[in-house]
Short mmCIF file of C-alpha atoms in Angstrom, two decimals:
data_model
loop_
_atom_site.label_atom_id
_atom_site.label_comp_id
_atom_site.label_asym_id
_atom_site.label_seq_id
_atom_site.Cartn_x
_atom_site.Cartn_y
_atom_site.Cartn_z
CA MET A 2 -1.12 130.12 -35.37
CA THR A 3 -1.40 126.83 -33.52
CA ASP A 4 -0.81 126.43 -29.78
CA ALA A 5 2.36 124.50 -30.57
CA GLN A 6 3.68 127.33 -32.71
CA GLU A 7 2.84 129.85 -30.00
CA THR A 8 4.68 127.99 -27.26
CA ALA A 9 7.65 127.14 -29.49
CA ALA A 10 8.39 130.80 -30.16
CA ASP A 11 10.59 132.63 -27.67
CA THR A 12 8.02 134.40 -25.49
CA SER A 13 10.61 137.00 -24.49
CA LEU A 14 10.40 138.30 -28.06
CA ARG A 15 6.62 138.67 -28.09
CA THR A 16 4.69 141.85 -27.37
CA THR A 17 1.20 140.83 -28.48
CA GLY A 18 -1.45 139.18 -26.35
CA GLY A 19 -4.77 137.59 -27.29
CA ALA A 20 -7.04 138.66 -30.13
CA PRO A 21 -8.38 142.23 -29.75
CA PRO A 22 -12.11 142.90 -29.42
CA ASP A 23 -14.03 143.26 -32.68
CA ASP A 24 -14.31 147.03 -32.30
CA VAL A 25 -10.59 147.54 -31.70
CA ALA A 26 -8.16 147.63 -34.62
CA PRO A 27 -5.38 145.02 -34.30
CA ALA A 28 -2.03 146.36 -33.21
CA PRO A 29 0.56 146.68 -35.99
CA THR A 30 3.03 143.84 -36.27
CA PRO A 31 6.11 144.86 -34.27
CA LEU A 32 9.27 145.45 -36.28
CA LEU A 33 12.04 143.10 -35.24
CA GLU A 34 15.26 144.57 -33.85
CA PRO A 35 18.59 142.72 -33.33
CA ARG A 36 18.75 141.55 -29.72
CA GLU A 37 22.43 142.40 -29.27
CA GLY A 38 22.65 145.17 -31.85
CA ILE A 39 24.52 144.85 -35.15
CA PRO A 40 27.53 142.56 -34.70
CA PRO A 41 30.87 143.76 -36.14
CA VAL A 42 31.82 142.40 -39.56
CA VAL A 43 34.48 139.69 -39.26
CA ALA A 44 37.10 140.28 -41.98
CA SER A 45 40.42 139.07 -40.51
CA ASP A 46 41.86 135.71 -39.55
CA ASP A 47 42.16 136.70 -35.88
CA ALA A 48 38.52 137.80 -35.68
CA LEU A 49 37.44 134.66 -37.54
CA ALA A 50 39.30 132.49 -35.02
CA GLY A 51 37.23 134.10 -32.27
CA VAL A 52 33.98 133.35 -34.12
CA ILE A 53 35.02 129.74 -34.73
CA ALA A 54 35.77 129.26 -31.02
CA ALA A 55 32.50 130.88 -29.96
CA PHE A 56 30.33 128.87 -32.33
CA ALA A 57 32.14 125.62 -31.54
CA ALA A 58 31.33 126.23 -27.86
CA GLY A 59 27.70 127.12 -28.57
CA SER A 60 24.80 124.72 -28.20
CA GLY A 61 21.93 123.56 -30.39
CA PRO A 62 21.42 124.18 -34.10
CA VAL A 63 23.03 127.06 -35.97
CA ALA A 64 21.11 129.52 -38.16
CA VAL A 65 22.97 130.26 -41.40
CA ASP A 66 22.33 132.67 -44.27
CA ALA A 67 24.39 134.10 -47.12
CA GLU A 68 24.12 137.23 -49.25
CA ARG A 69 25.18 137.26 -52.91
CA ALA A 70 25.48 140.05 -55.46
CA SER A 71 23.27 138.61 -58.17
CA GLY A 72 22.72 141.10 -60.97
CA TYR A 73 25.91 142.96 -60.09
CA ARG A 74 28.80 140.46 -60.06
CA TYR A 75 29.74 137.45 -62.13
CA GLY A 76 28.73 134.14 -60.59
CA GLN A 77 26.96 133.41 -57.33
CA ARG A 78 29.71 133.78 -54.73
CA ALA A 79 28.87 134.76 -51.16
CA TYR A 80 29.72 138.29 -50.05
CA LEU A 81 28.41 138.00 -46.49
CA VAL A 82 27.67 135.01 -44.25
CA GLN A 83 25.39 135.40 -41.23
CA LEU A 84 25.26 132.93 -38.35
CA ARG A 85 23.51 132.65 -35.00
CA ARG A 86 23.73 129.99 -32.30
CA GLU A 87 22.67 129.69 -28.68
CA GLY A 88 25.63 130.67 -26.51
CA ALA A 89 27.46 132.36 -29.39
CA GLY A 90 25.07 135.09 -30.45
CA SER A 91 25.14 136.39 -34.02
CA ALA A 92 28.10 136.85 -36.36
CA LEU A 93 28.57 138.52 -39.72
CA VAL A 94 31.53 137.12 -41.67
CA ASP A 95 33.00 138.76 -44.77
CA PRO A 96 34.13 136.07 -47.26
CA VAL A 97 36.14 138.70 -49.14
CA GLY A 98 38.40 139.28 -46.15
CA CYS A 99 38.09 135.63 -45.01
CA PRO A 100 37.79 133.61 -48.23
CA ASP A 101 38.38 130.23 -46.53
CA LEU A 102 35.71 129.36 -43.97
CA SER A 103 36.49 125.63 -43.88
CA GLY A 104 37.60 126.01 -40.25
CA LEU A 105 34.18 127.37 -39.35
CA GLY A 106 32.50 124.64 -41.36
CA GLU A 107 34.55 122.02 -39.54
CA ALA A 108 33.67 123.52 -36.14
CA LEU A 109 29.99 123.12 -37.01
CA ARG A 110 30.31 119.53 -38.28
CA GLY A 111 27.59 117.37 -36.79
CA THR A 112 25.49 120.44 -35.94
CA GLU A 113 22.13 120.95 -37.59
CA TRP A 114 22.14 124.01 -39.86
CA ILE A 115 18.95 126.03 -40.23
CA LEU A 116 18.61 127.71 -43.62
CA HIS A 117 15.73 129.31 -45.49
CA ALA A 118 15.60 128.00 -49.08
CA ALA A 119 18.74 125.93 -48.52
CA THR A 120 19.35 125.02 -52.16
CA GLN A 121 19.89 128.70 -52.99
CA ASP A 122 22.66 129.23 -50.42
CA LEU A 123 24.40 125.86 -50.30
CA PRO A 124 26.37 126.27 -53.58
CA CYS A 125 27.99 129.56 -52.51
CA LEU A 126 28.61 128.27 -48.98
CA ARG A 127 30.25 125.15 -50.38
CA GLU A 128 32.64 127.34 -52.41
CA ILE A 129 34.04 128.86 -49.20
CA GLY A 130 34.36 125.58 -47.32
CA MET A 131 31.03 125.37 -45.50
CA THR A 132 28.92 122.25 -46.06
CA PRO A 133 26.35 121.00 -43.53
CA THR A 134 26.10 117.38 -42.45
CA GLY A 135 22.44 117.92 -41.55
CA LEU A 136 19.98 120.76 -42.03
CA PHE A 137 16.49 122.11 -41.47
CA ASP A 138 15.05 124.18 -44.34
CA THR A 139 12.40 126.57 -43.00
CA GLU A 140 11.08 127.44 -46.47
CA LEU A 141 10.60 123.79 -47.43
CA ALA A 142 9.09 123.10 -44.02
CA GLY A 143 6.57 125.86 -44.69
CA ARG A 144 5.68 124.35 -48.05
CA LEU A 145 5.14 120.89 -46.57
CA ALA A 146 3.08 122.37 -43.74
CA GLY A 147 0.80 124.14 -46.23
CA PHE A 148 1.66 127.79 -45.59
CA PRO A 149 0.43 129.90 -48.52
CA ARG A 150 3.42 132.30 -48.35
CA VAL A 151 6.84 130.88 -47.57
CA GLY A 152 9.22 133.82 -47.94
CA LEU A 153 11.24 134.41 -44.76
CA GLY A 154 9.48 137.67 -43.92
CA ALA A 155 6.03 136.16 -44.43
CA MET A 156 6.90 133.08 -42.36
CA VAL A 157 8.35 135.07 -39.46
CA GLU A 158 5.28 137.30 -39.43
CA SER A 159 2.66 134.55 -39.67
CA VAL A 160 4.37 132.10 -37.29
CA LEU A 161 6.20 134.33 -34.79
CA GLY A 162 4.29 137.60 -35.08
CA TYR A 163 7.22 139.81 -36.05
CA SER A 164 7.86 141.93 -39.13
CA LEU A 165 11.27 141.79 -40.80
CA GLU A 166 12.60 144.96 -42.40
CA LYS A 167 12.41 144.83 -46.19
CA GLY A 168 14.30 146.67 -48.88
CA HIS A 169 17.88 145.38 -49.03
CA SER A 170 17.52 141.88 -50.48
CA ALA A 171 18.55 142.95 -54.00
CA VAL A 172 21.36 145.39 -53.18
CA ASP A 173 24.97 144.98 -54.31
CA TRP A 174 26.41 142.98 -51.41
CA SER A 175 29.91 143.26 -52.92
CA THR A 176 29.91 146.92 -51.80
CA ARG A 177 32.62 147.72 -49.25
CA PRO A 178 32.21 148.93 -46.61
CA LEU A 179 28.69 147.59 -46.19
CA PRO A 180 26.29 150.28 -44.89
CA ASP A 181 24.87 149.79 -41.39
CA PRO A 182 21.24 149.47 -42.60
CA TRP A 183 22.29 146.58 -44.83
CA LEU A 184 24.15 144.89 -41.98
CA ARG A 185 21.14 145.31 -39.72
CA TYR A 186 18.95 143.69 -42.37
CA ALA A 187 21.46 140.83 -42.75
CA ALA A 188 21.66 140.21 -39.00
CA LEU A 189 17.88 140.02 -38.74
CA ASP A 190 17.77 137.25 -41.35
CA VAL A 191 19.15 134.82 -38.75
CA GLU A 192 17.70 136.49 -35.64
CA LEU A 193 14.62 134.27 -35.41
CA LEU A 194 15.51 131.31 -37.63
CA ILE A 195 15.94 129.04 -34.61
CA ASP A 196 12.56 130.08 -33.19
CA LEU A 197 10.97 129.60 -36.60
CA ARG A 198 12.54 126.16 -36.97
CA ASN A 199 11.18 125.03 -33.59
CA ALA A 200 7.67 126.28 -34.34
CA LEU A 201 7.64 124.62 -37.77
CA GLU A 202 8.91 121.34 -36.34
CA ASP A 203 5.97 121.30 -33.91
CA GLU A 204 3.55 122.13 -36.72
CA LEU A 205 4.89 119.38 -38.98
CA ASP A 206 4.76 116.92 -36.10
CA GLN A 207 1.11 117.79 -35.45
CA GLN A 208 0.30 117.26 -39.13
CA GLY A 209 2.12 113.92 -39.24
CA LYS A 210 4.64 115.28 -41.75
CA LEU A 211 7.79 115.62 -39.65
CA GLU A 212 9.37 112.41 -40.93
CA TRP A 213 8.59 113.52 -44.50
CA ALA A 214 10.39 116.81 -43.89
CA GLN A 215 13.37 115.09 -42.29
CA GLU A 216 13.73 112.84 -45.33
CA GLU A 217 13.63 115.89 -47.60
CA PHE A 218 16.25 117.69 -45.52
CA ALA A 219 18.54 114.66 -45.55
CA ALA A 220 18.24 114.46 -49.34
CA ILE A 221 19.24 118.12 -49.71
CA ALA A 222 22.21 117.77 -47.35
CA SER A 223 23.53 114.67 -49.13
CA ALA A 224 22.93 115.84 -52.71
CA PRO A 225 26.12 116.30 -54.77
CA PRO A 226 26.83 119.64 -56.46
CA ALA A 227 24.81 120.17 -59.63
CA PRO A 228 26.79 119.42 -62.80
CA PRO A 229 27.50 122.32 -65.19
CA ARG A 230 24.66 123.04 -67.61
CA GLN A 231 25.11 121.73 -71.12
CA ASP A 232 24.96 124.51 -73.74
CA PRO A 233 23.96 127.25 -71.26
CA TRP A 234 23.63 129.72 -74.16
CA ARG A 235 20.39 127.96 -75.10
CA ARG A 236 18.79 129.48 -72.01
CA THR A 237 19.12 133.01 -73.42
CA SER A 238 15.83 134.82 -72.81
CA GLY A 239 13.88 135.08 -76.08
CA MET A 240 15.61 132.04 -77.59
CA HIS A 241 12.24 130.71 -78.77
CA LYS A 242 12.30 133.36 -81.53
CA VAL A 243 15.55 131.96 -82.98
CA ARG A 244 14.73 129.12 -85.36
CA ARG A 245 17.53 128.93 -87.95
CA ARG A 246 20.80 127.18 -87.15
CA ARG A 247 22.89 130.10 -88.41
CA GLN A 248 21.03 132.42 -86.07
CA MET A 249 21.59 129.98 -83.21
CA ALA A 250 25.31 130.12 -83.96
CA VAL A 251 25.18 133.92 -83.56
CA VAL A 252 23.52 133.54 -80.15
CA ARG A 253 26.20 131.05 -79.12
CA GLU A 254 29.07 133.31 -80.24
CA LEU A 255 27.68 136.46 -78.63
CA TRP A 256 26.73 134.61 -75.40
CA THR A 257 30.22 133.07 -75.13
CA MET A 258 31.99 136.39 -75.72
CA ARG A 259 29.72 138.15 -73.23
CA ASP A 260 30.40 135.47 -70.61
CA GLN A 261 34.18 135.79 -71.07
CA ILE A 262 34.02 139.58 -70.71
CA ALA A 263 31.75 139.38 -67.67
CA GLN A 264 34.00 136.84 -65.97
CA ARG A 265 37.12 138.89 -66.67
CA ARG A 266 35.52 142.09 -65.37
CA ASP A 267 33.61 140.35 -62.56
CA ILE A 268 30.26 141.87 -63.44
CA SER A 269 26.88 140.40 -64.22
CA PRO A 270 26.65 139.26 -67.88
CA GLY A 271 23.44 141.25 -68.27
CA LYS A 272 25.37 144.44 -67.58
CA VAL A 273 27.74 143.63 -70.47
CA LEU A 274 25.05 142.89 -73.06
CA GLY A 275 21.38 142.10 -72.59
CA ASP A 276 19.75 138.88 -73.74
CA ALA A 277 17.34 140.90 -75.89
CA ALA A 278 20.26 142.47 -77.79
CA ILE A 279 21.80 139.04 -78.44
CA VAL A 280 18.54 137.74 -79.89
CA GLU A 281 18.03 140.87 -82.03
CA ALA A 282 21.51 140.47 -83.54
CA ALA A 283 20.86 136.79 -84.22
CA LEU A 284 17.60 137.52 -86.00
CA ALA A 285 19.00 140.42 -88.06
CA LEU A 286 22.41 138.93 -88.98
CA PRO A 287 23.84 142.47 -89.47
CA PRO A 288 26.44 142.77 -92.27
CA ASN A 289 28.64 145.30 -90.43
CA ALA A 290 29.08 147.28 -87.22
CA HIS A 291 27.11 150.22 -88.63
CA ALA A 292 24.07 147.98 -89.17
CA LEU A 293 24.59 146.50 -85.69
CA THR A 294 24.36 150.00 -84.19
CA ALA A 295 20.77 150.31 -85.39
CA LEU A 296 19.63 147.27 -83.39
CA PRO A 297 18.12 147.61 -79.89
CA GLY A 298 20.79 147.14 -77.23
CA PHE A 299 23.65 148.36 -79.45
CA GLY A 300 22.91 152.08 -79.20
CA HIS A 301 24.97 155.23 -79.35
CA ARG A 302 26.35 154.76 -75.83
CA MET A 303 28.34 151.74 -76.99
CA GLY A 304 31.85 152.57 -78.15
CA ARG A 305 33.19 151.74 -81.60
CA ARG A 306 35.59 149.15 -80.21
CA GLN A 307 32.76 147.36 -78.41
CA LEU A 308 30.60 147.37 -81.53
CA GLU A 309 33.42 145.92 -83.58
CA GLN A 310 34.02 143.08 -81.13
CA TRP A 311 30.31 142.15 -81.14
CA GLN A 312 30.23 142.34 -84.93
CA ALA A 313 33.31 140.11 -85.07
CA ALA A 314 31.39 137.49 -83.06
CA VAL A 315 28.46 137.75 -85.49
CA ASP A 316 30.83 137.38 -88.43
CA ARG A 317 32.43 134.27 -86.93
CA ALA A 318 29.04 132.64 -86.67
CA LYS A 319 28.14 133.64 -90.25
CA GLU A 320 31.35 132.07 -91.56
CA LEU A 321 30.98 128.70 -89.84
CA PRO A 322 30.54 125.66 -92.12
CA ASP A 323 27.15 124.00 -91.89
CA SER A 324 28.68 121.01 -90.11
CA GLU A 325 29.65 123.22 -87.14
CA LEU A 326 26.29 124.93 -86.70
CA PRO A 327 24.32 124.02 -83.56
CA GLN A 328 21.39 121.67 -83.88
CA PRO A 329 17.88 123.09 -83.37
CA GLY A 330 17.52 121.64 -79.89
CA GLN A 331 19.22 119.56 -77.27
CA PRO A 332 18.43 115.85 -77.41
CA LEU A 333 15.69 115.04 -74.94
CA ALA A 334 16.76 112.88 -72.02
CA GLY A 335 13.16 112.05 -71.16
CA PRO A 336 9.69 112.05 -72.67
CA PRO A 337 8.61 114.67 -75.23
CA PRO A 338 6.75 117.83 -74.17
CA PRO A 339 3.24 116.90 -72.93
CA ARG A 340 1.61 119.01 -75.67
CA ALA A 341 2.88 116.48 -78.22
CA TRP A 342 1.62 113.40 -76.39
CA ALA A 343 -1.87 113.36 -77.90
CA ASP A 344 -0.36 112.92 -81.38
CA LYS A 345 2.59 110.71 -80.49
CA ASP A 346 0.92 108.40 -77.95
CA PRO A 347 -2.77 109.03 -77.10
CA ALA A 348 -2.73 106.31 -74.43
CA ALA A 349 0.19 108.00 -72.65
CA ALA A 350 -1.66 111.32 -72.85
CA ALA A 351 -4.68 109.73 -71.16
CA ARG A 352 -2.46 108.24 -68.45
CA LEU A 353 -0.86 111.62 -67.80
CA SER A 354 -4.21 113.37 -67.55
CA ALA A 355 -5.49 110.82 -65.04
CA ALA A 356 -2.26 110.91 -63.03
CA ARG A 357 -2.16 114.69 -62.89
CA ALA A 358 -5.73 114.86 -61.64
CA ALA A 359 -5.01 112.27 -58.94
CA VAL A 360 -1.82 114.02 -57.79
CA SER A 361 -3.59 117.38 -57.71
CA GLU A 362 -6.41 116.01 -55.57
CA LEU A 363 -3.99 114.33 -53.14
CA ALA A 364 -1.82 117.46 -52.84
CA GLU A 365 -4.92 119.49 -52.01
CA ARG A 366 -5.92 117.01 -49.31
CA LEU A 367 -2.41 117.09 -47.85
CA HIS A 368 -2.26 120.91 -48.03
CA MET A 369 1.00 121.15 -49.95
CA PRO A 370 2.14 122.16 -53.45
CA GLN A 371 1.98 119.39 -56.04
CA GLU A 372 5.66 119.77 -56.92
CA ASN A 373 6.63 119.01 -53.32
CA LEU A 374 4.42 115.95 -53.23
CA ILE A 375 6.06 114.57 -56.39
CA THR A 376 7.96 116.32 -59.17
CA PRO A 377 6.02 116.83 -62.43
CA ASP A 378 8.97 115.33 -64.34
CA THR A 379 8.68 112.09 -62.36
CA VAL A 380 4.96 111.85 -63.12
CA ARG A 381 5.61 112.43 -66.83
CA ARG A 382 8.30 109.77 -67.00
CA VAL A 383 6.19 107.12 -65.28
CA CYS A 384 3.20 107.91 -67.49
CA TRP A 385 5.22 107.95 -70.72
CA GLU A 386 6.87 104.62 -70.04
CA PRO A 387 5.00 102.79 -67.26
CA PRO A 388 6.12 99.40 -65.92
CA LYS A 389 5.06 96.54 -68.21
CA ASN A 390 3.47 94.70 -65.30
CA LEU A 391 1.51 97.16 -63.20
CA THR A 392 1.85 96.14 -59.56
CA PRO A 393 2.48 98.12 -56.38
CA ASP A 394 6.11 96.95 -56.37
CA THR A 395 6.83 97.88 -60.00
CA VAL A 396 5.33 101.35 -59.64
CA GLU A 397 7.23 101.94 -56.39
CA ASN A 398 10.49 100.80 -57.99
CA ALA A 399 9.90 103.08 -60.97
CA LEU A 400 9.39 106.08 -58.66
CA LEU A 401 12.46 105.17 -56.64
CA GLY A 402 14.50 104.98 -59.85
CA TYR A 403 13.49 108.53 -60.71
CA GLY A 404 14.66 109.84 -57.33
CA ALA A 405 11.39 110.00 -55.40
CA ARG A 406 11.76 109.87 -51.63
CA HIS A 407 10.24 107.02 -49.62
CA TRP A 408 7.54 109.23 -48.10
CA GLN A 409 6.57 110.45 -51.58
CA ILE A 410 6.39 106.88 -52.86
CA GLY A 411 4.18 105.87 -49.94
CA GLN A 412 1.74 108.67 -50.73
CA VAL A 413 1.81 108.71 -54.52
CA ALA A 414 2.41 105.12 -55.66
CA PRO A 415 -1.14 103.87 -54.88
CA ILE A 416 -2.86 106.71 -56.74
CA LEU A 417 -0.46 106.46 -59.71
CA LEU A 418 -1.08 102.72 -59.89
CA ARG A 419 -4.84 103.34 -60.09
CA ALA A 420 -4.38 106.08 -62.72
CA LEU A 421 -2.10 103.92 -64.87
CA ALA A 422 -4.32 100.86 -64.54
CA SER A 423 -7.49 102.79 -65.40
CA GLU A 424 -5.98 103.89 -68.71
CA ALA A 425 -4.24 100.60 -69.55
#
């Protein structure tokens, strides 16, 4: 830990001193406890009004986290929102009891939000009316600063010297009432986010990367919601085994029916029917429900009515005219897979090899993951179709057109220009 990180952390939370002598075992990392205990869960409009007033009157940035019920419920909605701000303390808000948090979001307008892995939580927060105007992402900050482990627990331990309780990250957060151990875990997720943010800001500043991080944070905060995926059924696990169009139609029918059932029952699609079962049915093309029963995933525990509805989906796919069968793959919006470059365009393959090596070397020197320095997709696109006239300006403009940030362009454009020119 650097001196800056040490001083940035709240010293009132620390219990460890200097390094122990060589012959003395280091003290165990202290387990973090909520400073004010577990706050009550806010689940009524009156209680929410009190939280809004308290956080509007608070000072400094606000730590924000959200818990979902992935693997249990349909979709990615938030089932608990945790907040902490100087002068307001911590709050746990139940979006089931308070489904509209736009008033809270408005009270925090203009305030910097601190999130860990912001892109994971922003979609579910946006659904309930909470969208930041500015943010600080502690996970991304850790990546840019070169930390080898960037999970929240690992970051809090390595930077602030505290251990976060583990064990409740994958529980069913739609459970009501929420058990106290879960609430304690949730409260701790925002307990030290402000301290962590301050320490990481100092570290990034020392490394000369603070402006890079700020540009990344601004891009996340201003990014529009992701558009719906086209043909999401194609992402079924094991889809690479399905090669015939008729079989693809079976996957599409079963996936669509499963999704409708899961949405209606508000449960995870995987609990309705597993991806492996969908693929097995597509490969086998069973003639009837009895044959379907013999396939993995359609065992004896499945009722006759369920089997018949799945078989009906298979039959619909088998009866489709050839003109309505799905095509083998989605049309590519960019270059082909790199494994095909050597045959399709050997010069492009050579450019990509040189560019990848240069990016890898630079990322190592900057102590950050390659994908944070520049996305692999951007490198592929520039190498597949480089500017006709290779100059610093044309390469920079190409990177800008693919969404690279200005700091990324400043770092990567010179080395990409050399890589492209060397293989011209």
